[in-house]
Amino acid sequence: MARRSWVRAVATAVGALALMAGLFGTGPARADAADGARGMTVRFVEHELFIGTEPANVFVAYRWKVAGEGAAHHVHLTVDLSGVADFAEPAPSEHCEGDLCTLDLASATSDYHAITLVPKPGAAIGSSGTLTVSGTASDATVTGDQVTLTNGKTQLKVSESAEQMDQVPGDMLTFPLDVWNTGQLPAAQGVELRIDTTAGLHLQGSWGNCRDVSASSRGGHIVHETLCDFPTPVEPGRQYALSSPLRVKVGDEALHDKIYYVVTPLSDAAPANGPGTPLTLVPDGATPSDGNHEPSFTTYVDSVNHADFAVTGDTATGRRGGHATLHVTVVDRGPALVEDLLDDETGLTVLVKLPPGTKATKIPRDCYPPGTDGSYHGPRLGWTTYECYFGDPAPGDRHLLSFTFAIGPRTPAVSTGQIQTQEFFEGFDPDASNDSAPLTLRLTQDGSVSGGPASGSWPPAGTGLGGGWTTWAAGALLLAGGVAVALFRRSRGGNRP
């Protein structure tokens, strides 16, 4: 019997070991096979770089990422500089030997690294070559990448224009435009000029080398976009002027506007454009020493405000202890488009004060207690005053707001509140005559309740509002007492044998 028990114990132990082996693996060979299938990618952050420009050095950054969960181990990454060795070399601070810069990592999941290259003295401008990054890991397959590096660059600039203030609809603005190249390489195939304007500015003219395109992806309040292609090479150290200045008309929508232009090298042949005499670039002397240092510029244009917002009030009738509803409207009468170019989140706000003696039981979606905003998560019902928000007001917009409220026991026979527009920047509505309107509640002649709670009870049933009136409190206490007695009797009855 003892021998049989010992054999059974050994068999049980062997079975347990077999189960553990099945769950956790029998050795490193199977784990290594699984890890060996893991992939790790290494990619350059940019795939076209320039050296010898402003500034003269260049940072070559690359990122790596391991697919799936866990890390790759014993990672060895190499950046090969042999393709650009004729004109570029690593900075003295880099850990490189010859044309190879390496990085060793005990483990890696996701991160990045950068090396600094500097131009070799006397290197030929325009030289170009390719850098590659590759790597190995003990438990992952590494996929590398490459980047093109060029010695020298085309660096285009455009002229500045002064801000335009106090414009009125119908004004015609003129924007002379100069382009120059402070780089080492020419824009050999020419340049492209992009002109963006907001709603209140209208670019005048039609040219054979310009075309209107969709501005839907531009953002920042841009609604018009024009592209002009100039096949004229723009040489280093030279300045060029437009054959005629840009002319822009101030429209009825104008208030806070801007015109933005940017110039970039053409990389392909200029596409077909619209009818009309082409704009051209005319040589205009040497590069200025104190001009704009960017390929783009924004000119802001402010116009005298002639936007108008209007509100309408309402009158409702009701009885104490009952409910009533007021309907009000908010209208953007234009014609100016009121927006803040520096803030995409601005909008029109109105303040609604319900008649005294009432509390809201149903309100519009975008209305909140005063001093709060859309992030407010407290109780929104039961207040008398609200702020309502309308994002991106546009001429012709009309908003209807309906407020349902409970009428308290001490509400006057005639009770008047107000709706009032609020400014989100100074002078946004110069016509104040229609910026506010009364919200009036008139009680029926006897002021009694019809079909609702007894006269003087508050709040009405179903409102969910807190009270404070003696009648309501006494009723609540009586009700609570009755429930308590009933529960006590049920409890005692339930304990009988």
Coordinates of C-alpha atoms in Angstrom, one line a residue:
M1 CA 0.0 0.0 0.0
A2 CA 2.9 2.4 0.9
R3 CA 4.6 1.6 -2.5
R4 CA 1.4 2.3 -4.4
S5 CA 1.0 5.7 -2.6
W6 CA 4.6 6.6 -3.5
V7 CA 4.1 5.8 -7.2
R8 CA 0.9 7.9 -7.2
A9 CA 2.7 10.8 -5.7
V10 CA 5.5 10.6 -8.3
A11 CA 3.0 10.4 -11.1
T12 CA 1.2 13.5 -9.8
A13 CA 4.5 15.4 -9.6
V14 CA 5.4 14.5 -13.2
G15 CA 2.0 15.5 -14.4
A16 CA 2.4 18.9 -12.7
L17 CA 5.8 19.4 -14.2
A18 CA 4.4 18.5 -17.7
L19 CA 1.6 21.1 -17.2
M20 CA 4.0 23.8 -16.2
A21 CA 6.2 23.0 -19.2
G22 CA 3.2 23.4 -21.4
L23 CA 2.2 26.7 -19.9
F24 CA 5.6 28.4 -19.6
G25 CA 7.7 26.6 -22.3
T26 CA 10.4 24.0 -22.0
G27 CA 13.5 26.2 -22.7
P28 CA 15.0 29.3 -24.4
A29 CA 14.8 27.9 -27.9
R30 CA 11.1 28.4 -28.3
A31 CA 11.2 31.9 -26.8
D32 CA 14.0 32.9 -29.0
A33 CA 12.1 31.8 -32.1
A34 CA 9.1 33.9 -31.1
D35 CA 11.3 37.0 -30.3
G36 CA 13.2 36.6 -33.6
A37 CA 10.0 37.3 -35.5
R38 CA 9.7 40.8 -33.9
G39 CA 10.3 43.8 -36.2
M40 CA 12.0 47.0 -35.4
T41 CA 11.9 50.0 -37.8
V42 CA 14.3 52.9 -38.0
R43 CA 13.2 56.0 -39.9
F44 CA 14.7 59.4 -40.6
V45 CA 12.5 62.3 -39.3
E46 CA 13.1 64.2 -42.6
H47 CA 14.0 62.8 -46.0
E48 CA 15.5 65.8 -47.6
L49 CA 18.1 67.9 -45.7
F50 CA 20.4 70.8 -46.6
I51 CA 23.8 71.8 -45.2
G52 CA 25.8 75.0 -45.4
T53 CA 22.7 77.2 -45.0
E54 CA 21.3 79.2 -42.1
P55 CA 22.8 77.8 -39.8
A56 CA 25.6 76.0 -41.5
N57 CA 25.3 72.7 -39.7
V58 CA 22.4 70.2 -39.9
F59 CA 20.8 67.8 -37.4
V60 CA 20.1 64.3 -38.8
A61 CA 17.5 62.8 -36.6
Y62 CA 16.1 59.3 -36.7
R63 CA 13.5 57.4 -34.7
W64 CA 13.0 53.7 -34.0
K65 CA 10.0 51.7 -32.9
V66 CA 9.6 48.0 -32.0
A67 CA 6.5 46.3 -33.3
G68 CA 4.2 44.7 -30.7
E69 CA 4.8 44.6 -26.9
G70 CA 8.2 44.3 -25.2
A71 CA 11.7 45.5 -26.2
A72 CA 14.3 44.6 -28.6
H73 CA 17.7 43.8 -27.1
H74 CA 21.4 44.3 -27.9
V75 CA 20.5 46.8 -30.6
H76 CA 23.3 48.2 -32.8
L77 CA 22.4 51.1 -35.1
T78 CA 24.7 52.6 -37.8
V79 CA 24.5 55.8 -39.9
D80 CA 26.6 55.5 -43.0
L81 CA 28.0 58.9 -44.2
S82 CA 30.1 57.6 -47.1
G83 CA 27.5 58.9 -49.6
V84 CA 28.1 62.5 -48.4
A85 CA 31.7 62.3 -47.3
D86 CA 32.8 64.7 -50.2
F87 CA 31.1 67.7 -48.6
A88 CA 29.9 66.8 -45.1
E89 CA 31.5 65.4 -41.9
P90 CA 30.3 64.7 -38.4
A91 CA 30.8 67.4 -35.8
P92 CA 33.8 66.8 -33.5
S93 CA 31.5 66.0 -30.6
E94 CA 29.9 63.0 -32.3
H95 CA 30.9 59.4 -31.6
C96 CA 31.9 58.4 -35.1
E97 CA 34.8 56.5 -36.7
G98 CA 35.5 57.4 -40.3
D99 CA 32.2 57.5 -42.2
L100 CA 30.3 55.5 -39.7
C101 CA 28.4 56.8 -36.6
T102 CA 27.0 54.1 -34.3
L103 CA 24.7 53.8 -31.4
D104 CA 24.4 50.8 -29.0
L105 CA 21.3 50.1 -26.9
A106 CA 20.9 47.3 -24.3
S107 CA 17.2 47.4 -25.0
A108 CA 14.9 49.5 -27.2
T109 CA 11.2 50.1 -27.6
S110 CA 10.6 53.6 -29.0
D111 CA 12.9 56.7 -29.0
Y112 CA 15.0 58.9 -31.3
H113 CA 18.6 60.1 -31.7
A114 CA 20.3 62.8 -33.8
I115 CA 23.8 63.5 -35.1
T116 CA 25.2 66.8 -36.2
L117 CA 26.9 67.2 -39.6
V118 CA 29.0 70.2 -40.7
P119 CA 30.1 71.2 -44.2
K120 CA 33.6 70.5 -45.2
P121 CA 35.7 73.6 -46.1
G122 CA 35.7 74.3 -49.8
A123 CA 33.0 71.7 -50.6
A124 CA 31.2 72.4 -53.9
I125 CA 27.8 74.1 -53.6
G126 CA 25.1 71.8 -55.0
S127 CA 26.8 68.6 -54.1
S128 CA 24.3 65.9 -53.1
G129 CA 24.3 62.4 -51.6
T130 CA 22.5 59.9 -49.5
L131 CA 22.9 58.8 -45.9
T132 CA 21.6 55.4 -44.7
V133 CA 20.7 54.1 -41.3
S134 CA 20.7 50.3 -40.6
G135 CA 20.9 48.1 -37.5
T136 CA 20.9 44.7 -35.9
A137 CA 19.4 43.2 -32.7
S138 CA 19.6 39.9 -30.9
D139 CA 15.9 39.3 -31.0
A140 CA 14.4 41.5 -33.7
T141 CA 14.8 42.2 -37.4
V142 CA 15.8 45.9 -38.0
T143 CA 14.6 47.7 -41.1
G144 CA 16.5 50.9 -42.0
D145 CA 16.0 54.1 -44.0
Q146 CA 17.8 56.7 -46.1
V147 CA 17.8 60.5 -46.5
T148 CA 19.2 62.9 -49.2
L149 CA 21.6 65.6 -48.1
T150 CA 22.5 68.6 -50.3
N151 CA 25.3 71.2 -49.8
G152 CA 23.5 74.5 -50.1
K153 CA 19.9 75.6 -50.3
T154 CA 17.5 78.0 -51.9
Q155 CA 16.3 80.4 -49.2
L156 CA 13.5 82.7 -50.4
K157 CA 12.1 85.8 -48.6
V158 CA 9.2 88.1 -49.2
S159 CA 8.8 91.8 -48.3
E160 CA 6.8 93.2 -45.4
S161 CA 3.7 95.4 -45.6
A162 CA 2.4 97.8 -43.0
E163 CA -0.9 97.1 -41.2
Q164 CA -4.0 98.7 -42.6
M165 CA -6.3 100.4 -40.0
D166 CA -9.8 102.0 -40.1
Q167 CA -10.8 100.7 -43.5
V168 CA -14.3 100.9 -44.9
P169 CA -16.1 98.7 -47.4
G170 CA -15.1 99.7 -51.0
D171 CA -11.5 100.8 -50.1
M172 CA -8.9 99.5 -52.4
L173 CA -5.6 98.4 -50.9
T174 CA -2.3 98.0 -52.7
F175 CA 0.4 95.5 -51.7
P176 CA 3.8 95.8 -53.6
L177 CA 5.6 92.5 -53.3
D178 CA 9.4 91.8 -53.5
V179 CA 11.0 88.3 -53.5
W180 CA 14.7 87.6 -53.0
N181 CA 17.0 84.6 -52.4
T182 CA 19.5 84.6 -49.5
G183 CA 20.6 81.0 -50.1
Q184 CA 23.5 79.5 -52.1
L185 CA 21.4 77.7 -54.7
P186 CA 19.0 79.3 -57.2
A187 CA 15.3 78.5 -57.5
A188 CA 16.2 77.1 -60.9
Q189 CA 12.7 76.3 -62.1
G190 CA 11.1 79.4 -60.6
V191 CA 8.9 80.0 -57.6
E192 CA 5.2 79.7 -56.5
L193 CA 3.4 82.5 -54.7
R194 CA 0.4 81.6 -52.5
I195 CA -2.0 84.4 -51.5
D196 CA -4.5 83.7 -48.7
T197 CA -7.2 86.2 -47.6
T198 CA -10.0 86.2 -45.0
A199 CA -13.6 86.9 -45.8
G200 CA -13.5 90.7 -45.9
L201 CA -10.7 91.0 -48.4
H202 CA -11.1 90.3 -52.2
L203 CA -8.1 90.0 -54.4
Q204 CA -8.6 91.9 -57.7
G205 CA -7.5 90.8 -61.1
S206 CA -7.1 87.6 -63.2
W207 CA -3.7 86.5 -64.5
G208 CA -2.6 83.9 -66.9
N209 CA -0.2 82.3 -64.4
C210 CA -2.6 82.3 -61.4
R211 CA -5.5 80.2 -60.3
D212 CA -8.0 80.0 -57.4
V213 CA -7.9 76.9 -55.4
S214 CA -10.0 75.5 -52.5
A215 CA -9.0 77.0 -49.1
S216 CA -10.9 74.4 -47.0
S217 CA -7.7 72.9 -45.6
R218 CA -6.1 76.2 -44.7
G219 CA -7.8 77.0 -41.4
G220 CA -7.2 80.2 -39.5
H221 CA -10.3 81.9 -41.0
I222 CA -8.8 81.8 -44.6
V223 CA -11.6 81.6 -47.2
H224 CA -9.8 82.6 -50.4
E225 CA -6.6 81.1 -51.8
T226 CA -4.8 82.0 -55.0
L227 CA -1.6 80.3 -56.5
C228 CA 0.6 82.0 -58.9
D229 CA 3.5 80.3 -60.7
F230 CA 6.6 82.2 -62.0
P231 CA 8.9 80.1 -64.2
T232 CA 11.6 82.8 -63.8
P233 CA 14.8 81.5 -62.0
V234 CA 15.4 83.4 -58.7
E235 CA 19.2 83.7 -58.3
P236 CA 21.1 83.9 -55.0
G237 CA 21.8 87.5 -53.9
R238 CA 19.1 89.0 -56.3
Q239 CA 15.8 90.7 -55.6
Y240 CA 12.7 90.5 -57.8
A241 CA 9.5 92.6 -57.8
L242 CA 6.0 91.8 -59.0
S243 CA 5.4 93.4 -62.4
S244 CA 2.3 95.0 -60.8
P245 CA 1.3 95.2 -57.1
L246 CA -1.5 93.1 -55.6
R247 CA -4.7 95.0 -55.3
V248 CA -7.3 94.0 -52.7
K249 CA -10.8 95.4 -52.2
V250 CA -12.3 95.7 -48.7
G251 CA -15.7 94.0 -48.8
D252 CA -18.9 94.4 -46.8
E253 CA -17.9 91.4 -44.6
A254 CA -14.7 93.2 -43.5
L255 CA -13.9 93.8 -39.8
H256 CA -10.8 91.9 -38.6
D257 CA -9.0 90.5 -41.7
K258 CA -5.6 89.5 -43.0
I259 CA -3.7 88.8 -46.2
Y260 CA -1.0 86.2 -46.1
Y261 CA 1.5 85.4 -48.8
V262 CA 4.3 82.8 -49.0
V263 CA 6.8 82.0 -51.7
T264 CA 8.3 78.5 -52.3
P265 CA 10.6 77.0 -55.0
L266 CA 8.9 75.4 -58.0
S267 CA 9.8 71.7 -58.1
D268 CA 7.9 70.9 -61.3
A269 CA 6.8 72.6 -64.4
A270 CA 4.2 75.3 -63.8
P271 CA 0.6 74.0 -64.4
A272 CA -1.9 75.5 -66.7
N273 CA -3.7 78.5 -65.3
G274 CA -6.5 81.0 -66.0
P275 CA -6.9 83.6 -68.7
G276 CA -5.4 87.1 -68.6
T277 CA -2.0 88.7 -68.8
P278 CA 0.5 86.9 -66.6
L279 CA 2.1 88.5 -63.6
T280 CA 5.9 88.4 -63.8
L281 CA 8.9 88.8 -61.6
V282 CA 11.2 91.7 -62.6
P283 CA 14.8 91.9 -61.4
D284 CA 15.1 94.7 -58.9
G285 CA 18.6 95.0 -57.6
A286 CA 20.5 93.1 -54.8
T287 CA 19.2 91.3 -51.8
P288 CA 18.2 93.8 -49.0
S289 CA 20.4 93.6 -45.9
D290 CA 17.6 94.5 -43.4
G291 CA 14.4 93.0 -44.9
N292 CA 12.1 90.2 -43.8
H293 CA 13.9 87.0 -42.9
E294 CA 11.0 84.6 -43.7
P295 CA 9.5 83.3 -46.9
S296 CA 6.1 84.4 -45.7
F297 CA 4.4 87.5 -44.2
T298 CA 1.0 88.4 -42.8
T299 CA -0.6 91.8 -43.1
Y300 CA -3.5 92.6 -40.8
V301 CA -6.3 94.8 -42.0
D302 CA -8.9 96.3 -39.6
S303 CA -12.1 98.0 -40.8
V304 CA -14.6 100.2 -39.1
N305 CA -17.2 97.9 -37.5
H306 CA -20.6 97.8 -39.1
A307 CA -21.9 94.5 -37.8
D308 CA -25.2 94.4 -36.0
F309 CA -26.6 91.8 -33.5
A310 CA -30.3 92.1 -32.5
V311 CA -32.4 90.3 -29.9
T312 CA -36.1 90.1 -29.5
G313 CA -38.0 89.5 -26.2
D314 CA -41.3 87.8 -25.4
T315 CA -44.3 88.0 -23.1
A316 CA -45.9 85.0 -21.4
T317 CA -48.9 84.5 -19.1
G318 CA -49.3 82.1 -16.2
R319 CA -50.5 81.5 -12.7
R320 CA -48.6 81.1 -9.4
G321 CA -47.6 77.5 -8.9
G322 CA -47.8 76.8 -12.7
H323 CA -45.4 77.0 -15.6
A324 CA -44.8 79.3 -18.5
T325 CA -42.5 79.5 -21.5
L326 CA -40.7 82.5 -23.1
H327 CA -39.3 82.4 -26.7
V328 CA -36.5 84.8 -27.6
T329 CA -34.4 85.2 -30.8
V330 CA -30.8 86.3 -31.4
V331 CA -30.0 87.4 -35.0
D332 CA -26.7 88.3 -36.6
R333 CA -27.8 91.0 -39.1
G334 CA -24.2 91.5 -40.5
P335 CA -23.0 92.5 -42.9
A336 CA -19.6 92.4 -41.2
L337 CA -18.2 89.0 -40.2
V338 CA -17.4 89.3 -36.5
E339 CA -14.5 87.0 -35.6
D340 CA -11.2 87.1 -33.7
L341 CA -8.3 86.1 -35.9
L342 CA -6.2 85.3 -32.8
D343 CA -8.8 82.9 -31.2
D344 CA -10.7 80.2 -33.0
E345 CA -12.9 79.6 -30.0
T346 CA -14.6 82.9 -29.7
G347 CA -18.4 83.4 -30.2
L348 CA -21.4 85.5 -29.4
T349 CA -22.8 85.4 -25.9
V350 CA -26.2 86.6 -24.6
L351 CA -27.3 87.0 -21.0
V352 CA -30.8 85.9 -20.2
K353 CA -32.5 87.0 -17.0
L354 CA -35.8 85.3 -16.4
P355 CA -38.6 87.3 -14.7
P356 CA -38.0 87.6 -10.9
G357 CA -39.9 85.0 -8.8
T358 CA -39.4 82.2 -11.4
K359 CA -36.9 79.3 -11.7
A360 CA -36.0 77.5 -15.0
T361 CA -37.3 73.9 -15.5
K362 CA -36.2 73.5 -19.1
I363 CA -33.4 75.5 -20.9
P364 CA -31.6 75.4 -24.3
R365 CA -28.6 73.1 -24.7
D366 CA -25.9 75.8 -24.9
C367 CA -27.0 77.8 -21.9
Y368 CA -25.3 77.7 -18.5
P369 CA -25.5 79.5 -15.1
P370 CA -23.6 82.8 -15.2
G371 CA -19.9 82.9 -14.7
T372 CA -19.5 79.3 -16.0
D373 CA -18.9 77.9 -19.5
G374 CA -19.4 74.7 -21.5
S375 CA -17.2 72.7 -19.1
Y376 CA -19.7 73.3 -16.2
H377 CA -21.1 70.0 -14.9
G378 CA -23.2 71.2 -12.0
P379 CA -27.1 71.5 -11.9
R380 CA -28.2 73.7 -14.8
L381 CA -31.9 73.9 -13.8
G382 CA -33.4 76.0 -11.0
W383 CA -31.6 79.2 -11.9
T384 CA -33.0 82.5 -12.9
T385 CA -30.0 83.9 -14.9
Y386 CA -28.2 82.1 -17.8
E387 CA -25.4 82.8 -20.3
C388 CA -26.0 81.3 -23.8
Y389 CA -23.2 80.7 -26.3
F390 CA -23.1 80.7 -30.1
G391 CA -19.9 79.8 -31.8
D392 CA -18.6 81.5 -35.0
P393 CA -21.5 83.9 -35.6
A394 CA -22.2 84.6 -39.3
P395 CA -24.4 87.2 -41.0
G396 CA -27.9 85.8 -41.4
D397 CA -27.7 83.4 -38.5
R398 CA -30.9 83.2 -36.4
H399 CA -31.1 81.4 -33.0
L400 CA -34.3 80.7 -31.2
L401 CA -34.1 80.2 -27.4
S402 CA -37.0 78.8 -25.3
F403 CA -37.1 78.8 -21.5
T404 CA -39.7 77.1 -19.5
F405 CA -39.9 78.1 -15.9
A406 CA -41.9 77.5 -12.7
I407 CA -43.8 80.5 -11.2
G408 CA -43.3 81.0 -7.5
P409 CA -45.9 81.9 -4.9
R410 CA -44.7 85.5 -4.5
T411 CA -44.2 86.4 -8.1
P412 CA -45.5 89.9 -8.9
A413 CA -48.5 90.3 -11.1
V414 CA -46.1 91.7 -13.8
S415 CA -42.5 90.5 -13.6
T416 CA -39.9 91.5 -16.2
G417 CA -36.5 90.0 -17.0
Q418 CA -34.2 90.7 -19.9
I419 CA -32.1 89.3 -22.8
Q420 CA -28.8 91.2 -23.5
T421 CA -26.0 90.6 -26.0
Q422 CA -22.5 90.6 -24.5
E423 CA -19.3 91.8 -26.1
F424 CA -16.4 89.3 -26.7
F425 CA -14.2 92.1 -27.8
E426 CA -14.5 95.9 -27.6
G427 CA -16.9 97.5 -30.0
F428 CA -18.1 94.3 -31.6
D429 CA -21.6 95.8 -32.2
P430 CA -21.8 99.6 -32.7
D431 CA -25.6 99.7 -32.8
A432 CA -26.8 99.3 -29.2
S433 CA -30.5 100.1 -29.9
N434 CA -31.4 96.4 -30.4
D435 CA -28.9 94.7 -28.1
S436 CA -31.5 94.1 -25.3
A437 CA -35.2 93.3 -24.9
P438 CA -37.6 92.6 -22.1
L439 CA -38.8 89.2 -21.0
T440 CA -42.2 89.8 -19.4
L441 CA -44.4 87.5 -17.3
R442 CA -48.1 88.5 -16.7
L443 CA -50.1 86.6 -14.2
T444 CA -53.8 85.8 -14.8
Q445 CA -56.3 88.1 -13.1
D446 CA -56.9 86.0 -10.0
G447 CA -53.3 84.7 -9.8
S448 CA -54.6 81.3 -8.7
V449 CA -53.5 77.8 -9.7
S450 CA -55.4 76.1 -12.4
G451 CA -55.0 72.3 -12.7
G452 CA -51.9 72.3 -10.5
P453 CA -50.8 72.2 -6.9
A454 CA -52.8 74.2 -4.3
S455 CA -52.3 77.9 -4.3
G456 CA -49.2 79.0 -2.6
S457 CA -47.4 75.6 -2.8
W458 CA -43.8 75.8 -4.3
P459 CA -42.1 74.4 -6.1
P460 CA -44.8 72.8 -8.4
A461 CA -44.8 69.0 -8.5
G462 CA -42.3 67.4 -10.9
T463 CA -39.9 70.4 -11.1
G464 CA -37.2 68.8 -9.0
L465 CA -36.5 72.2 -7.5
G466 CA -35.7 72.8 -3.8
G467 CA -38.3 74.8 -1.8
G468 CA -38.3 76.6 1.4
W469 CA -41.9 77.7 1.8
T470 CA -43.7 76.6 5.0
T471 CA -46.7 75.0 3.3
W472 CA -44.5 72.8 1.2
A473 CA -42.2 71.8 4.1
A474 CA -45.1 70.9 6.4
G475 CA -46.6 68.7 3.7
A476 CA -43.3 67.0 3.2
L477 CA -43.0 66.3 7.0
L478 CA -46.5 64.9 7.1
L479 CA -45.8 62.7 4.2
A480 CA -42.6 61.5 5.7
G481 CA -44.3 60.7 9.0
G482 CA -47.0 58.7 7.3
V483 CA -44.4 56.6 5.4
A484 CA -42.5 56.0 8.6
V485 CA -45.5 54.8 10.5
A486 CA -46.5 52.5 7.6
L487 CA -43.0 51.0 7.5
F488 CA -42.9 50.5 11.3
R489 CA -46.2 48.6 11.2
R490 CA -45.0 46.5 8.2
S491 CA -41.8 45.7 10.1
R492 CA -43.6 44.6 13.2
G493 CA -46.1 42.5 11.2
G494 CA -43.3 40.8 9.4
N495 CA -41.7 39.6 12.6
R496 CA -44.8 37.8 13.9
P497 CA -44.5 33.9 14.1

